[in-house]
Tab-separated table of N, CA and C in Angstrom:
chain	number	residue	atom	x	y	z
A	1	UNK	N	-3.916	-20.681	-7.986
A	1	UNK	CA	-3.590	-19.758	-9.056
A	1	UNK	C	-2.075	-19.617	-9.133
A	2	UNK	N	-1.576	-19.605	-10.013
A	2	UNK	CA	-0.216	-19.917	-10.870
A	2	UNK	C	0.067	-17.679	-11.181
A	3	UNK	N	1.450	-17.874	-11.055
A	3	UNK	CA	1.304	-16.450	-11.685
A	3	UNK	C	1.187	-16.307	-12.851
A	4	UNK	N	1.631	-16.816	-13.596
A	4	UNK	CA	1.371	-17.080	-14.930
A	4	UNK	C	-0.281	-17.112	-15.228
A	5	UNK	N	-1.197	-17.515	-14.429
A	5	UNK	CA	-2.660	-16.992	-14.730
A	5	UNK	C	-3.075	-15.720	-13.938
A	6	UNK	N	-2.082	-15.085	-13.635
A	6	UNK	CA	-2.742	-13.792	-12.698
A	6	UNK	C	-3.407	-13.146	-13.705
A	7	UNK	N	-4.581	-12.738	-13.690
A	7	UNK	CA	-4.989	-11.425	-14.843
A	7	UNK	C	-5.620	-10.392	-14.134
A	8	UNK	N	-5.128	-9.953	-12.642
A	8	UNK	CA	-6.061	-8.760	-12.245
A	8	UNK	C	-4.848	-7.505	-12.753
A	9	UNK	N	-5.724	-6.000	-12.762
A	9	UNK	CA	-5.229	-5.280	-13.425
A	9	UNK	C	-4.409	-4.523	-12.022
A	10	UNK	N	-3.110	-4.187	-12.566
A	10	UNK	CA	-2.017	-3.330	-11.151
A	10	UNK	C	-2.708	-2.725	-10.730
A	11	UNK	N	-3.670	-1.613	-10.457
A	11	UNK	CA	-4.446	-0.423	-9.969
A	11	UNK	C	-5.151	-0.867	-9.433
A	12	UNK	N	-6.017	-2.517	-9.827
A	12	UNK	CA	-6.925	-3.360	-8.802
A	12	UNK	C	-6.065	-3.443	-7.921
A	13	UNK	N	-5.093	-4.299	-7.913
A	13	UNK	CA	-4.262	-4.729	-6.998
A	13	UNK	C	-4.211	-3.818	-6.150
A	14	UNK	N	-2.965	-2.532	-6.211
A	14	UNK	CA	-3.323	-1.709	-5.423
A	14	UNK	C	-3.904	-1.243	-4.730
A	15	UNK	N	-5.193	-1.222	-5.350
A	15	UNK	CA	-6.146	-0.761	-4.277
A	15	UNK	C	-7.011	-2.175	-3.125
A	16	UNK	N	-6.893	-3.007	-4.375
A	16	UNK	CA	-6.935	-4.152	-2.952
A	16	UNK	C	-5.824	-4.684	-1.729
A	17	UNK	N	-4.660	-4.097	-2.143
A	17	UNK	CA	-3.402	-4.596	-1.138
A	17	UNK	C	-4.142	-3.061	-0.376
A	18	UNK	N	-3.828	-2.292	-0.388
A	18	UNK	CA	-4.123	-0.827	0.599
A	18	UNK	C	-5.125	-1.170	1.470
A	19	UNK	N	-6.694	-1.847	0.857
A	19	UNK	CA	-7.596	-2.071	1.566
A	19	UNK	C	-7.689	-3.306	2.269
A	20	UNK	N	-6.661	-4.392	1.943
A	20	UNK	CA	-6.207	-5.419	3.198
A	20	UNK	C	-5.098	-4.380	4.349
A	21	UNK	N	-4.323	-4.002	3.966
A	21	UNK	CA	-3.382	-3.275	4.976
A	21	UNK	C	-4.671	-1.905	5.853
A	22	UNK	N	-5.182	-1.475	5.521
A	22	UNK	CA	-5.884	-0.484	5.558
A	22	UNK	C	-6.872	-1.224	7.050
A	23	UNK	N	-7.521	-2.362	6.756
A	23	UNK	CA	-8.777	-2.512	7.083
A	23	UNK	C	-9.054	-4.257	7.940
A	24	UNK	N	-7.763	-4.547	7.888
A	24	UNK	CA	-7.478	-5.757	8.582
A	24	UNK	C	-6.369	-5.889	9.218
A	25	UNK	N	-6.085	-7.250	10.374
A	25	UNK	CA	-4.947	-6.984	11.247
A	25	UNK	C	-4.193	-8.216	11.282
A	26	UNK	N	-4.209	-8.900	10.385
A	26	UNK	CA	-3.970	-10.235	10.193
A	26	UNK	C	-2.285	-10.681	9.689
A	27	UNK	N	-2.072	-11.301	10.009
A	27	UNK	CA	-0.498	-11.549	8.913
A	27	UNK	C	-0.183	-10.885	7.652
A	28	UNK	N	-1.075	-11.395	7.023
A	28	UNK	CA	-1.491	-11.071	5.634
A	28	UNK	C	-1.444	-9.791	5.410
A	29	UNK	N	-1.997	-8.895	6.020
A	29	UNK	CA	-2.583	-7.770	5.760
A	29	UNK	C	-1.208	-6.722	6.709
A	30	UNK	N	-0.437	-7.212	7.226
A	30	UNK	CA	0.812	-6.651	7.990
A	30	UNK	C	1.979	-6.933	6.990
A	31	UNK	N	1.957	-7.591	5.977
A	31	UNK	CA	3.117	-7.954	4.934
A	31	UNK	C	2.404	-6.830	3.751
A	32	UNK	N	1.217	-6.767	3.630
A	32	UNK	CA	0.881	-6.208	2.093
A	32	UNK	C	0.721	-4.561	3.143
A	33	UNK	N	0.760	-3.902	4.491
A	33	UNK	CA	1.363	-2.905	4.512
A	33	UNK	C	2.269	-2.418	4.810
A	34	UNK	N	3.248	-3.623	4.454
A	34	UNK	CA	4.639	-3.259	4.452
A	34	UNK	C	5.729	-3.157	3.470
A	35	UNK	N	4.886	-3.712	2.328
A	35	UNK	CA	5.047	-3.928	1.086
A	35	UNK	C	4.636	-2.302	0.279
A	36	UNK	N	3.277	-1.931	0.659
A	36	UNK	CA	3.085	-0.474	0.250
A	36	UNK	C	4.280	0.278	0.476
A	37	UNK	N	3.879	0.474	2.242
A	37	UNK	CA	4.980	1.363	2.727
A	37	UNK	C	6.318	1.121	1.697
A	38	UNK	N	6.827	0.473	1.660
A	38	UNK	CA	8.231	0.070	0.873
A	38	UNK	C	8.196	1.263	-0.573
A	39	UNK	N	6.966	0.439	-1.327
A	39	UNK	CA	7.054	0.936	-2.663
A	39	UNK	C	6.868	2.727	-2.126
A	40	UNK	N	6.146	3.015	-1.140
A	40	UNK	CA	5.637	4.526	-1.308
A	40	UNK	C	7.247	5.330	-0.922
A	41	UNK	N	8.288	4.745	0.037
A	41	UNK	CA	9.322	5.732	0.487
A	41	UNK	C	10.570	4.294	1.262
A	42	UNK	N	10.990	3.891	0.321
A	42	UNK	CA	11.662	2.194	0.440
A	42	UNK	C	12.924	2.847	1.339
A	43	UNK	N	12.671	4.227	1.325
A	43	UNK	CA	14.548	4.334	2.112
A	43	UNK	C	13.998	4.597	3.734
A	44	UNK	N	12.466	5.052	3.860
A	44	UNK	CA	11.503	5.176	5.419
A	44	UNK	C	11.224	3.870	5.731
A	45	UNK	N	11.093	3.106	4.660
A	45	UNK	CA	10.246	1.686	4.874
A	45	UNK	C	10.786	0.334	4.055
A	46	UNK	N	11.939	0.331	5.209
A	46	UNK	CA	12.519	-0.953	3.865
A	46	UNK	C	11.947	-2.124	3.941
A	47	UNK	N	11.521	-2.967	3.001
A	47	UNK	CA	10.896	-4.596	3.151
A	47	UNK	C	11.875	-5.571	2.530
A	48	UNK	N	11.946	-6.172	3.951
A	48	UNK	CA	12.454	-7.609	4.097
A	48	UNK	C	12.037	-8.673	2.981
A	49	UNK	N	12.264	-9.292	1.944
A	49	UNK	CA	12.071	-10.017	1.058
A	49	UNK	C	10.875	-10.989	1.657
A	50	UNK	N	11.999	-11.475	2.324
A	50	UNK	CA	11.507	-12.621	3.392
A	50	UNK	C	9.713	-12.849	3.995
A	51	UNK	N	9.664	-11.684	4.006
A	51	UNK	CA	8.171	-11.297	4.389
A	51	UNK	C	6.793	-11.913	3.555
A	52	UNK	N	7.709	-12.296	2.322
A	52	UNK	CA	6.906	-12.627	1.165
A	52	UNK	C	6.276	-14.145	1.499
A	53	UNK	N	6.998	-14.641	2.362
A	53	UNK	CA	6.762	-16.558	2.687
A	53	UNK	C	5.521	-15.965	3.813
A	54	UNK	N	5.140	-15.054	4.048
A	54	UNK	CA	3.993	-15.387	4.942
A	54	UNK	C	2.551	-14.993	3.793
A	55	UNK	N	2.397	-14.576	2.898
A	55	UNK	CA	1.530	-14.488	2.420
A	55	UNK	C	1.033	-15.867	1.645
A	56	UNK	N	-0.051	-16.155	1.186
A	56	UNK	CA	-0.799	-17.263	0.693
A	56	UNK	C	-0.448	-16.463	-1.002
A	57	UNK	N	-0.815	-18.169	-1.614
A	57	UNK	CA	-0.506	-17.811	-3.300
A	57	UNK	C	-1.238	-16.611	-4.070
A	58	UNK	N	-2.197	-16.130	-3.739
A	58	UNK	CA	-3.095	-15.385	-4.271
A	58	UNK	C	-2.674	-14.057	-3.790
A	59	UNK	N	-2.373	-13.727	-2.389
A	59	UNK	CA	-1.383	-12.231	-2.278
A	59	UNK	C	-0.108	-12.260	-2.637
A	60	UNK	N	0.537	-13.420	-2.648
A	60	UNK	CA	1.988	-13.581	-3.628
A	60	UNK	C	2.091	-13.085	-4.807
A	61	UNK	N	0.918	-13.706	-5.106
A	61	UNK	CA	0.558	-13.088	-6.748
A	61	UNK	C	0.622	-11.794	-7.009
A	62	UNK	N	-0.024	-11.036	-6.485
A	62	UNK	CA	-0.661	-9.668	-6.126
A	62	UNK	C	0.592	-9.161	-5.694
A	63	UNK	N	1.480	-9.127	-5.011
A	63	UNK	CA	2.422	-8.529	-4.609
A	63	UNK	C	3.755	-8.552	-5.393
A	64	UNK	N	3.384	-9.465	-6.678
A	64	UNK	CA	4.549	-9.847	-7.315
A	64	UNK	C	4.207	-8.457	-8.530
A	65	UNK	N	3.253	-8.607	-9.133
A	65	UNK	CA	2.526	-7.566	-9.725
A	65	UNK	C	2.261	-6.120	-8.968
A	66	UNK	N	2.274	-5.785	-8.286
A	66	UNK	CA	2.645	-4.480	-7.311
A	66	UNK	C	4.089	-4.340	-7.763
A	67	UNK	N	5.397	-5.209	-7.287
A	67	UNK	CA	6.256	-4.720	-7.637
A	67	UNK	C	6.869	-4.978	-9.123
A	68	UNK	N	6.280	-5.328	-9.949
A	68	UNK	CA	6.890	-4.869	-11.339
A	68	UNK	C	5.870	-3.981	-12.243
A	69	UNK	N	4.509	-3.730	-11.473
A	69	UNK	CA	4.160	-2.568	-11.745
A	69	UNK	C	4.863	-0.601	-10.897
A	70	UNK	N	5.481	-1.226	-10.124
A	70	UNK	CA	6.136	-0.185	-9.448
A	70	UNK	C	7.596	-0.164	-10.092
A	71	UNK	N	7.790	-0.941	-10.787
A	71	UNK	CA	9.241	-1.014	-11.742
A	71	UNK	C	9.165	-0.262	-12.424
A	72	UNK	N	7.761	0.029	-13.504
A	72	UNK	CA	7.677	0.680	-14.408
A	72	UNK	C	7.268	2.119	-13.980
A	73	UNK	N	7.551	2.243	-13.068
A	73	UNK	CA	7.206	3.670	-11.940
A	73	UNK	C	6.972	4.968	-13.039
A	74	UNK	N	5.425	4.987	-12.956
A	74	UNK	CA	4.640	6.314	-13.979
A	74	UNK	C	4.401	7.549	-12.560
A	75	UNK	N	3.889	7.214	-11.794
A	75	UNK	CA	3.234	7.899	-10.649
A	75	UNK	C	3.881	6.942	-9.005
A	76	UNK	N	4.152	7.858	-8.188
A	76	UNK	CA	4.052	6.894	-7.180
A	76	UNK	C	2.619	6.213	-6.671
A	77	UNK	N	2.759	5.438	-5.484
A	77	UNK	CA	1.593	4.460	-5.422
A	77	UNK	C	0.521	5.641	-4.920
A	78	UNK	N	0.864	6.231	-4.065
A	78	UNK	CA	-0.271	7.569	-2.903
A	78	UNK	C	-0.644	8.271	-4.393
A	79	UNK	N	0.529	8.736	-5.349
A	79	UNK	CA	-0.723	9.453	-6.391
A	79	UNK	C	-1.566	8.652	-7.190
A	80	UNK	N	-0.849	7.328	-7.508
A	80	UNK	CA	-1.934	6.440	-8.194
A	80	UNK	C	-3.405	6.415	-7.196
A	81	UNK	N	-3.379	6.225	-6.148
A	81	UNK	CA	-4.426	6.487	-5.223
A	81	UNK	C	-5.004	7.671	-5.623
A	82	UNK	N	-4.472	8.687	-5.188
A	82	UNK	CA	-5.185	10.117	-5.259
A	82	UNK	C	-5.963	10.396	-6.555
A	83	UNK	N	-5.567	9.658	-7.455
A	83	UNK	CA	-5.381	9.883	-8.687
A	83	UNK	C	-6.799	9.003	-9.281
A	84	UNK	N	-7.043	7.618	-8.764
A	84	UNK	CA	-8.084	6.826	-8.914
A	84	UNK	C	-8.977	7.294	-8.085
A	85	UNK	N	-9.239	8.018	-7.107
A	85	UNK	CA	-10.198	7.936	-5.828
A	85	UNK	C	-10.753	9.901	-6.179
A	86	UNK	N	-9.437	10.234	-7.126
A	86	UNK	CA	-9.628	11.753	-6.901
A	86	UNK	C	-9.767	12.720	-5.588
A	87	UNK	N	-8.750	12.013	-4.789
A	87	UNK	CA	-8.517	12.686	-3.542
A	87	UNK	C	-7.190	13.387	-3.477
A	88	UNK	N	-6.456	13.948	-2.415
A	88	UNK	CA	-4.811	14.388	-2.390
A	88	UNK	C	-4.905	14.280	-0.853
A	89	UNK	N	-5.367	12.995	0.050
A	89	UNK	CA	-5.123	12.624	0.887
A	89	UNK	C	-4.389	11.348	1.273
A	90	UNK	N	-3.791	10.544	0.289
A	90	UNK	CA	-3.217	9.186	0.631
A	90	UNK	C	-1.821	9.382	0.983
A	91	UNK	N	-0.975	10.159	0.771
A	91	UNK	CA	0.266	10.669	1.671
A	91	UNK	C	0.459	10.291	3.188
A	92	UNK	N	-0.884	11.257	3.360
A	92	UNK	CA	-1.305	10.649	4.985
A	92	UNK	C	-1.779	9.852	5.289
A	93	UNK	N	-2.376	9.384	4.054
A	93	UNK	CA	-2.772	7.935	4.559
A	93	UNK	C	-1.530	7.088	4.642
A	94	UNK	N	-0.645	7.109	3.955
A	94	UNK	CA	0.603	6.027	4.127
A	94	UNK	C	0.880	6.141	5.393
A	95	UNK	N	1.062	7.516	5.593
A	95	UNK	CA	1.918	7.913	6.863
A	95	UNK	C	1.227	7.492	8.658
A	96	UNK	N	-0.188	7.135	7.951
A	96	UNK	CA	-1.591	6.717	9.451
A	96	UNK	C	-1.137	5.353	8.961
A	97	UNK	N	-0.699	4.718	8.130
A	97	UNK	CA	-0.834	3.356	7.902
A	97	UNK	C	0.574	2.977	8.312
A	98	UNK	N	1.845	3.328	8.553
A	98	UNK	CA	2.816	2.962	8.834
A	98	UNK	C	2.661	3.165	10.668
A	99	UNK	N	2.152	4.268	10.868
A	99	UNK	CA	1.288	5.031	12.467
A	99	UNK	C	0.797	3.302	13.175
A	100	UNK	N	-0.005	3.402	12.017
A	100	UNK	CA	-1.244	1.927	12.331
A	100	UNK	C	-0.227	0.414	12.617
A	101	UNK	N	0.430	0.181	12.068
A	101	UNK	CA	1.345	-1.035	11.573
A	101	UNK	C	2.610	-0.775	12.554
A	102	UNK	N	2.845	0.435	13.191
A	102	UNK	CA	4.103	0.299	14.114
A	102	UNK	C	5.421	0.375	13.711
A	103	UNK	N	5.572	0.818	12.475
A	103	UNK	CA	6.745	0.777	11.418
A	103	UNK	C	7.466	1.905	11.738
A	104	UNK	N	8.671	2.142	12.560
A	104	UNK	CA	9.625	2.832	12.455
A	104	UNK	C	10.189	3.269	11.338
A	105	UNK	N	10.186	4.616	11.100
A	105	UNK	CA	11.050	5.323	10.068
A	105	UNK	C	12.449	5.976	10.260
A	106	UNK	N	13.425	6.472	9.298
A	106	UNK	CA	14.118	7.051	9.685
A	106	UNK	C	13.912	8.453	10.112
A	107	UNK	N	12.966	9.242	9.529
A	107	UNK	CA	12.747	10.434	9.168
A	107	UNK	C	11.485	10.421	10.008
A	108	UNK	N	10.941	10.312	11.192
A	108	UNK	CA	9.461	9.769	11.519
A	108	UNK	C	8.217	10.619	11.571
A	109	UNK	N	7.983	10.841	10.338
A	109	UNK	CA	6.597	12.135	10.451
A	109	UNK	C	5.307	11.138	10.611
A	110	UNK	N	5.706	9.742	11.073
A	110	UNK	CA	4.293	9.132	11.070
A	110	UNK	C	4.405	8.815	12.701
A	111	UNK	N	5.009	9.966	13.661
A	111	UNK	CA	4.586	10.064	15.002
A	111	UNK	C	3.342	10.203	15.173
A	112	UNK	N	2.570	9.586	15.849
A	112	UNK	CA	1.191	10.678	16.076
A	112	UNK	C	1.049	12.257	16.156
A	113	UNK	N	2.055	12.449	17.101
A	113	UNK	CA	1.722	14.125	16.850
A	113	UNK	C	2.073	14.836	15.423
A	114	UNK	N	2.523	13.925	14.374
A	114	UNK	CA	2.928	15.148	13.286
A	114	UNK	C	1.285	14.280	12.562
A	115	UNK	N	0.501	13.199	12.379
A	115	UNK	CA	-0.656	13.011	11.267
A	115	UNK	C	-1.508	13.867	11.778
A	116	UNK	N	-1.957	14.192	10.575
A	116	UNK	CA	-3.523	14.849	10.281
A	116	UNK	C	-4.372	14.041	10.400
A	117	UNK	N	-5.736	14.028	10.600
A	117	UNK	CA	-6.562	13.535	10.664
A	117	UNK	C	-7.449	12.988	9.376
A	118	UNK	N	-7.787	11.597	8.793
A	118	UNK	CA	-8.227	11.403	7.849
A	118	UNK	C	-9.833	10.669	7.766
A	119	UNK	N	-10.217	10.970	6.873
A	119	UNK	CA	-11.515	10.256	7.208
A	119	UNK	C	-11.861	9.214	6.932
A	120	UNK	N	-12.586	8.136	7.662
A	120	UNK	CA	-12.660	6.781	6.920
A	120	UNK	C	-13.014	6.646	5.561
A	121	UNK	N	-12.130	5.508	5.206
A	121	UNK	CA	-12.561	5.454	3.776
A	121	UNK	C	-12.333	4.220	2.744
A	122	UNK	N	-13.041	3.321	2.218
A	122	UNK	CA	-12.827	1.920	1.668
A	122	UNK	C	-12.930	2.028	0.518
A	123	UNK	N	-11.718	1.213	-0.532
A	123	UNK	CA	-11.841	1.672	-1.287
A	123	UNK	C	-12.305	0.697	-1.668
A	124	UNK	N	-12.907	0.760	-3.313
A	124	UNK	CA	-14.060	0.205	-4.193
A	124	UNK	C	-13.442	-0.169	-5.655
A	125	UNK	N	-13.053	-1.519	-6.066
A	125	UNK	CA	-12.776	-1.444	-7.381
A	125	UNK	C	-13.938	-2.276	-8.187
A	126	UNK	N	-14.119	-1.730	-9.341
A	126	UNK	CA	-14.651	-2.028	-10.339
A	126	UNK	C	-14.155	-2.132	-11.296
A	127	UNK	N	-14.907	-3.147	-12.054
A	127	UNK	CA	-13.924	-3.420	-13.722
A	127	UNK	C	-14.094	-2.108	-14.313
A	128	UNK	N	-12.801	-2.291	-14.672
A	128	UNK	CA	-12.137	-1.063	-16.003
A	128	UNK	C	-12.209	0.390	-14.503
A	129	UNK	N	-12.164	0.298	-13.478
A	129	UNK	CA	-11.412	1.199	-12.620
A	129	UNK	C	-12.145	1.378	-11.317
A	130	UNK	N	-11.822	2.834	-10.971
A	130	UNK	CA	-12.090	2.582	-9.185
A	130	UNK	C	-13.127	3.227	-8.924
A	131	UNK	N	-14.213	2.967	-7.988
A	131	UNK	CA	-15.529	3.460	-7.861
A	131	UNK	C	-15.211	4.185	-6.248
C-alpha cells in the first residue's frame, strides 16, 4: 500500500495506533506509542523522526495520517478518545502508556505513584465510527 491509496479514516487510525501501543510489545507497537505520546504532550514526549524507519509500510501509512491529522489540531488525541469511546479517562491512559513504554518525561506524573488506576479496555472501530 502506497500512501497515496491510504483510505482509512484519522479516528480509525487513532484508535488503531493506541490499540497497537496499548496492547502489544513489539517494535511496532513501541514507535506508534511514541508517536501518540508525542502528538498528546510533544514538549513530555518528544519523537525522534527516525523512529519512523522501524515501522512496516502500512503503520508508516497510518502514522503519516496521525500526524497531518494532528496538524489540523480540532481536539487533542486523549479527547478525540474520550470523545469516541465517551469516556474522560484517556489522559491517564497516556500517562499508564508512557508508565508502560518507559518514556521519561520532563514533568513526570507518569511515575507510578502519581497514575490512577484504569480499567482494561480495547478499543473497537467500526465503519463510520467507534464501537
Amino acid at each position: 500500500m502506497t500512501l497515496a491509496t491510504h483510505h482509512k479514516e484519522p479516528l480509525q487510525v487513532l484508535c488503531e495506533f493506541f490499540n497497537l501501543a496499548w496492547c502489544h510489545s513489539h517494535g511496532g507497537a513501541r514507535v506508534a506509542a511514541r508517536l501518540l505520546l508525542s502528538l498528546y504532550n510533544s514538549r513530555r514526549f518528544p519523537f525522534e523522526l527516525d523512529e519512523l524507519r522501524c515501522l512496516d509500510s502500512q503503520h508508516l501509512a497510518d502514522a503519516l495520517v496521525l500526524l497531518e491529522f494532528d496538524a489540523n489540531l480540532q481536539k487533542e488525541v486523549h479527547d478525540w478518545l474520550n470523545h469516541l469511546f465517551d469516556r474522560n479517562d484517556f489522559g491517564m491512559r497516556f500517562e499508564h502508556l508512557a508508565h508502560m513504554w518507559a518514556r521519561k518525561a520532563k514533568w513526570d506524573k507518569c511515575k507510578k505513584e502519581y497514575l490512577h488506576p484504569v480499567e482494561p479496555l480495547k478499543l473497537v472501530w467500526k465503519a463510520g465510527g467507534a464501537a
